[in-house]
Short mmCIF file of C-alpha atoms in Angstrom, two decimals:
data_model
loop_
_atom_site.label_atom_id
_atom_site.label_comp_id
_atom_site.label_asym_id
_atom_site.label_seq_id
_atom_site.Cartn_x
_atom_site.Cartn_y
_atom_site.Cartn_z
CA GLN A 1 -4.32 -6.40 -9.01
CA ILE A 2 -2.73 -9.05 -6.79
CA LEU A 3 -5.67 -11.44 -6.49
CA LEU A 4 -8.82 -12.16 -8.51
CA LEU A 5 -11.65 -13.28 -6.28
CA ASP A 6 -14.39 -13.70 -8.90
CA CYS A 7 -13.87 -17.46 -9.20
CA LEU A 8 -14.43 -17.84 -5.45
CA LEU A 9 -17.75 -16.00 -5.33
CA GLY A 10 -19.96 -18.86 -6.52
CA GLU A 11 -22.80 -18.60 -9.03
CA TYR A 12 -24.15 -15.24 -10.10
CA GLU A 13 -27.19 -14.05 -8.13
CA GLU A 14 -29.40 -11.24 -9.36
CA VAL A 15 -30.35 -10.34 -5.80
CA PHE A 16 -26.71 -10.00 -4.73
CA PRO A 17 -24.46 -9.38 -7.80
CA HIS A 18 -20.77 -10.29 -7.84
CA VAL A 19 -19.61 -6.67 -7.89
CA PHE A 20 -20.92 -6.24 -4.35
CA LYS A 21 -19.75 -9.66 -3.17
CA ARG A 22 -16.27 -8.84 -4.41
CA ALA A 23 -16.33 -5.51 -2.57
CA ILE A 24 -17.22 -7.29 0.69
CA ALA A 25 -14.45 -9.86 0.15
CA TRP A 26 -11.85 -7.15 -0.43
CA GLY A 27 -13.18 -5.09 2.46
CA VAL A 28 -12.71 -7.99 4.89
CA THR A 29 -9.36 -9.24 3.48
CA PRO A 30 -7.08 -6.54 5.06
CA ILE A 31 -8.73 -6.98 8.46
CA VAL A 32 -8.21 -10.75 8.38
CA LEU A 33 -4.61 -10.47 7.16
CA ILE A 34 -3.64 -7.81 9.70
CA ALA A 35 -5.17 -9.82 12.54
CA ALA A 36 -3.47 -13.03 11.37
CA TYR A 37 -0.04 -11.45 10.93
CA THR A 38 -0.29 -9.66 14.28
CA ILE A 39 -1.27 -12.80 16.21
CA LEU A 40 0.95 -15.31 14.39
CA TRP A 41 4.04 -13.07 14.16
CA SER A 42 7.10 -15.10 15.16
CA LYS A 43 10.00 -12.97 13.89
CA LYS A 44 12.27 -11.37 16.48
CA ALA A 45 14.19 -8.13 16.01
CA ASP A 46 16.54 -5.80 17.84
CA VAL A 47 14.07 -3.32 19.31
CA ASP A 48 16.27 -1.76 22.00
CA GLY A 49 19.52 -1.32 20.08
CA ASP A 50 21.59 -3.76 22.15
CA GLY A 51 22.27 -6.11 19.25
CA SER A 52 20.11 -8.97 20.55
CA ALA A 53 16.89 -10.30 19.06
CA ASP A 54 13.83 -9.33 21.10
CA GLU A 55 10.14 -10.20 21.04
CA LEU A 56 8.04 -7.50 19.41
CA ALA A 57 5.23 -6.00 21.46
CA PHE A 58 1.65 -6.54 20.26
CA LYS A 59 1.32 -2.86 19.25
CA ASP A 60 4.53 -3.02 17.24
CA ARG A 61 3.44 -6.17 15.43
CA PHE A 62 0.07 -4.60 14.68
CA LEU A 63 1.57 -1.42 13.21
CA ILE A 64 4.00 -3.32 11.00
CA SER A 65 1.20 -5.61 9.79
CA PHE A 66 -1.07 -2.60 9.21
CA PHE A 67 1.47 -0.84 7.00
CA VAL A 68 2.52 -3.92 5.02
CA VAL A 69 -0.99 -5.20 4.29
CA ASN A 70 -2.69 -1.88 3.58
CA PHE A 71 0.14 -0.47 1.47
CA MET A 72 0.27 -3.67 -0.58
CA LEU A 73 -3.51 -3.79 -1.13
CA TYR A 74 -4.27 -0.04 -1.18
CA PRO A 75 -4.65 0.40 -4.97
CA THR A 76 -6.94 -2.64 -5.20
CA LEU A 77 -9.01 -1.48 -2.22
CA CYS A 78 -9.38 1.93 -3.87
CA LYS A 79 -10.50 0.32 -7.11
CA GLU A 80 -13.11 -1.89 -5.47
CA ALA A 81 -14.48 0.95 -3.35
CA MET A 82 -14.62 3.37 -6.28
CA MET A 83 -16.59 0.95 -8.47
CA VAL A 84 -19.72 2.51 -6.96
CA PHE A 85 -18.90 5.72 -8.85
CA SER A 86 -17.98 3.98 -12.11
CA CYS A 87 -21.05 4.06 -14.34
CA VAL A 88 -21.21 3.93 -18.16
CA SER A 89 -24.04 4.71 -20.55
CA ILE A 90 -25.25 2.01 -22.91
CA GLY A 91 -27.36 2.99 -25.89
CA ASP A 92 -28.30 6.46 -24.67
CA SER A 93 -27.25 9.03 -22.11
CA GLU A 94 -30.29 8.53 -19.91
CA HIS A 95 -29.43 5.07 -18.62
CA TRP A 96 -26.20 4.40 -16.77
CA PHE A 97 -24.98 1.01 -15.62
CA MET A 98 -22.27 -0.10 -13.18
CA ASN A 99 -18.98 -0.64 -14.93
CA GLY A 100 -18.42 -3.76 -12.82
CA ASP A 101 -21.82 -5.27 -13.67
CA TYR A 102 -23.97 -4.06 -16.56
CA ASP A 103 -26.98 -5.77 -14.99
CA VAL A 104 -27.11 -3.09 -12.28
CA GLU A 105 -28.43 0.33 -13.32
CA CYS A 106 -26.82 3.19 -11.45
CA TYR A 107 -28.93 5.56 -9.33
CA VAL A 108 -32.16 3.69 -10.20
CA ASP A 109 -31.69 0.02 -9.35
CA ALA A 110 -32.63 -0.80 -5.75
CA ARG A 111 -29.57 -3.05 -5.49
CA TYR A 112 -27.32 -0.13 -6.38
CA SER A 113 -28.85 2.15 -3.76
CA ARG A 114 -28.88 -0.50 -1.04
CA PHE A 115 -25.48 -2.15 -1.45
CA SER A 116 -23.63 1.03 -2.37
CA LEU A 117 -24.73 2.61 0.89
CA ILE A 118 -23.92 -0.32 3.19
CA ILE A 119 -20.84 -1.78 1.44
CA MET A 120 -18.93 0.51 -0.89
CA LEU A 121 -19.32 3.90 0.74
CA PRO A 122 -18.03 2.57 4.10
CA MET A 123 -15.03 1.19 2.16
CA VAL A 124 -14.38 4.67 0.80
CA VAL A 125 -14.30 6.06 4.34
CA LEU A 126 -12.41 3.13 5.89
CA TYR A 127 -9.74 2.59 3.24
CA ILE A 128 -9.47 5.40 0.67
CA LEU A 129 -9.61 8.11 3.33
CA GLY A 130 -8.90 6.08 6.46
CA VAL A 131 -5.54 4.56 5.53
CA PRO A 132 -3.84 7.88 4.58
CA LEU A 133 -5.39 9.60 7.60
CA ALA A 134 -4.27 6.85 10.00
CA THR A 135 -0.80 6.90 8.44
CA ALA A 136 -0.56 10.67 8.85
CA ILE A 137 -1.65 10.46 12.50
CA ILE A 138 0.90 7.72 13.26
CA ILE A 139 3.72 9.64 11.57
CA PHE A 140 2.79 12.82 13.44
CA ALA A 141 2.71 10.93 16.75
CA TYR A 142 6.22 9.51 16.18
CA ARG A 143 7.72 12.52 14.37
CA ASN A 144 10.23 13.24 17.13
CA LYS A 145 11.02 9.59 17.90
CA VAL A 146 11.64 8.04 14.49
CA HIS A 147 15.29 7.21 15.21
CA ILE A 148 14.61 5.07 18.27
CA PRO A 149 15.46 1.46 17.25
CA VAL A 150 11.97 0.04 17.86
CA ASN A 151 10.38 2.93 15.92
CA VAL A 152 12.85 2.53 13.06
CA LEU A 153 11.60 -1.05 12.77
CA LYS A 154 7.91 -0.12 12.99
CA LEU A 155 8.02 2.83 10.61
CA HIS A 156 10.57 1.46 8.14
CA MET A 157 8.07 1.38 5.26
CA LEU A 158 7.21 5.04 5.83
CA THR A 159 10.49 6.66 6.75
CA ALA A 160 13.28 4.66 5.08
CA GLY A 161 15.22 7.06 2.86
CA ILE A 162 12.94 10.03 3.71
CA ARG A 163 14.29 13.24 5.23
CA ASP A 164 13.05 14.00 8.75
CA SER A 165 11.42 17.22 7.56
CA LYS A 166 9.41 15.37 4.87
CA LEU A 167 8.02 12.41 6.81
CA MET A 168 4.51 12.96 5.40
CA TRP A 169 5.73 12.17 1.90
CA GLU A 170 4.36 8.61 1.99
CA VAL A 171 0.92 9.99 2.79
CA LEU A 172 1.09 12.14 -0.34
CA MET A 173 2.07 9.04 -2.32
CA LEU A 174 -0.99 7.21 -1.03
CA LEU A 175 -3.22 10.11 -2.07
CA GLN A 176 -1.59 10.14 -5.52
CA LYS A 177 -2.33 6.40 -5.88
CA ALA A 178 -5.95 7.02 -4.89
CA ALA A 179 -6.21 9.86 -7.42
CA PHE A 180 -4.76 7.71 -10.19
CA VAL A 181 -7.17 4.86 -9.41
CA TRP A 182 -10.01 7.41 -9.44
CA VAL A 183 -8.97 8.40 -12.95
CA ALA A 184 -8.77 4.75 -14.05
CA VAL A 185 -12.20 3.90 -12.61
CA TYR A 186 -14.36 7.03 -12.74
CA MET A 187 -12.99 8.82 -15.82
CA ARG A 188 -13.64 5.83 -18.06
CA LYS A 189 -17.07 7.15 -18.98
CA TYR A 190 -15.51 10.28 -20.50
CA GLY A 191 -13.43 8.32 -22.99
CA GLN A 192 -9.85 7.12 -23.18
CA VAL A 193 -8.34 10.42 -24.31
CA ALA A 194 -9.83 12.38 -21.41
CA GLN A 195 -8.77 9.56 -19.09
CA ALA A 196 -5.20 9.69 -20.40
CA TYR A 197 -5.02 13.48 -19.95
CA ALA A 198 -6.30 13.17 -16.38
CA GLY A 199 -3.73 10.44 -15.66
CA ILE A 200 -0.96 12.65 -17.03
CA LEU A 201 -2.17 15.48 -14.79
CA VAL A 202 -2.00 13.24 -11.69
CA ILE A 203 1.47 11.92 -12.51
CA GLY A 204 2.71 15.37 -13.52
CA GLY A 205 1.44 16.86 -10.25
CA GLY A 206 3.27 14.14 -8.33
CA LEU A 207 6.47 14.83 -10.26
CA LEU A 208 6.27 18.57 -9.54
CA ALA A 209 5.73 17.84 -5.83
CA LEU A 210 8.71 15.47 -5.89
CA LEU A 211 11.01 18.05 -7.48
CA LYS A 212 9.81 20.89 -5.24
CA ASN A 213 9.95 19.02 -1.91
CA HIS A 214 13.01 16.80 -2.55
CA PRO A 215 11.87 14.33 0.15
CA TYR A 216 14.63 11.73 -0.20
CA LYS A 217 17.91 11.67 1.69
CA VAL A 218 21.35 11.96 0.14
CA ILE A 219 22.91 8.56 0.89
CA ASN A 220 26.39 7.11 1.07
CA THR A 221 27.55 5.72 -2.27
CA GLY A 222 31.25 5.26 -1.56
CA TYR A 223 31.99 1.51 -1.46
CA ASP A 224 34.79 -0.03 0.59
CA PRO A 225 35.67 -3.42 -0.97
CA GLU A 226 37.57 -4.53 2.13
CA SER A 227 34.65 -4.14 4.54
CA GLY A 228 32.00 -4.75 1.90
CA LYS A 229 30.06 -1.70 3.09
CA PHE A 230 29.16 1.75 1.81
CA ASP A 231 30.98 4.58 3.58
CA GLU A 232 30.89 8.38 3.61
CA THR A 233 33.75 8.88 1.14
CA LYS A 234 31.15 9.61 -1.50
CA LYS A 235 27.50 10.65 -1.34
CA GLY A 236 24.81 10.70 -4.00
CA ASP A 237 21.20 11.74 -4.56
CA VAL A 238 20.36 8.22 -5.74
CA LEU A 239 16.91 7.85 -4.18
CA GLN A 240 15.65 11.19 -5.47
CA ASN A 241 17.00 10.45 -8.94
CA ILE A 242 15.35 7.02 -9.07
CA ALA A 243 11.98 8.45 -7.98
CA THR A 244 12.25 11.28 -10.53
CA GLN A 245 13.21 8.95 -13.37
CA SER A 246 10.36 6.62 -12.46
CA SER A 247 7.83 9.46 -12.73
CA ILE A 248 9.32 10.58 -16.04
CA VAL A 249 9.02 7.05 -17.42
CA LEU A 250 5.38 6.93 -16.30
CA LEU A 251 4.69 10.25 -17.99
CA GLY A 252 6.37 9.05 -21.17
CA THR A 253 4.30 5.87 -21.14
CA MET A 254 1.08 7.87 -20.74
CA TYR A 255 2.03 10.21 -23.58
CA LEU A 256 2.85 7.30 -25.88
CA GLY A 257 -0.48 5.69 -25.03
CA LEU A 258 -2.27 8.97 -25.76
CA PHE A 259 -0.40 9.32 -29.05
CA GLU A 260 -1.41 5.78 -30.01
CA LEU A 261 -5.08 6.55 -29.27
CA ILE A 262 -5.07 9.76 -31.30
CA ALA A 263 -3.10 8.20 -34.15
CA SER A 264 -5.46 5.22 -34.30
CA ASP A 265 -8.48 7.50 -34.53
CA TYR A 266 -6.78 9.57 -37.24
CA PHE A 267 -5.54 6.75 -39.46
CA TYR A 268 -8.28 4.16 -38.94
CA ALA A 269 -11.38 6.29 -38.40
#
């Protein structure tokens, strides 16, 4: 998590617990940042391919700000929105309490029913579902125009290194992040072992999709020391290999964590 807002929320109030205050703060943060970046943007770029620096249009600045802010904060926004579903039992299986605040009883407490409906569920729609959907719509709208200089600049975070036939890959990555956060938040009540298995399933599914779809371009790896640039004398599947190795490392880390949990229960039970 990039920022911790708890210290800025003031004293604890039973009427309005911190878990809901924090959700509001995170729900407003992307809107404020996107608006600020869009309005205050001062950087110029070559948007028409003539080699000169040009002013970016308002729509272009907005799209760039939208992608940067939401992609940077997306896992945290998912976590805060999903806290409404994260309930744990304390003492018995009949009483469940919010994982973010044990003072709030899930499904029974009036605060849970009220604030979950007006704060957290809209965040689920706006961010968890809205950001991937908006990204997919934007990519689809520009699918035949991604190589125009101004669009290369706007969609760089989505299309850099991705093959033209696999432009929706970044949307799948967002959904995988949301699924992994769901496991981290919601599956906690089923125990760490079940949570680890679910996490392995999410990462493994992403790895299989990566190997099947091969979304990354083969890039130039031949280096010309005289010009200081990479040329076409040699090509390599570097991006695909890095993404694959990253997923394998994540899987290995999850398996080691699972082994540690099982071994601890076996030797120290």
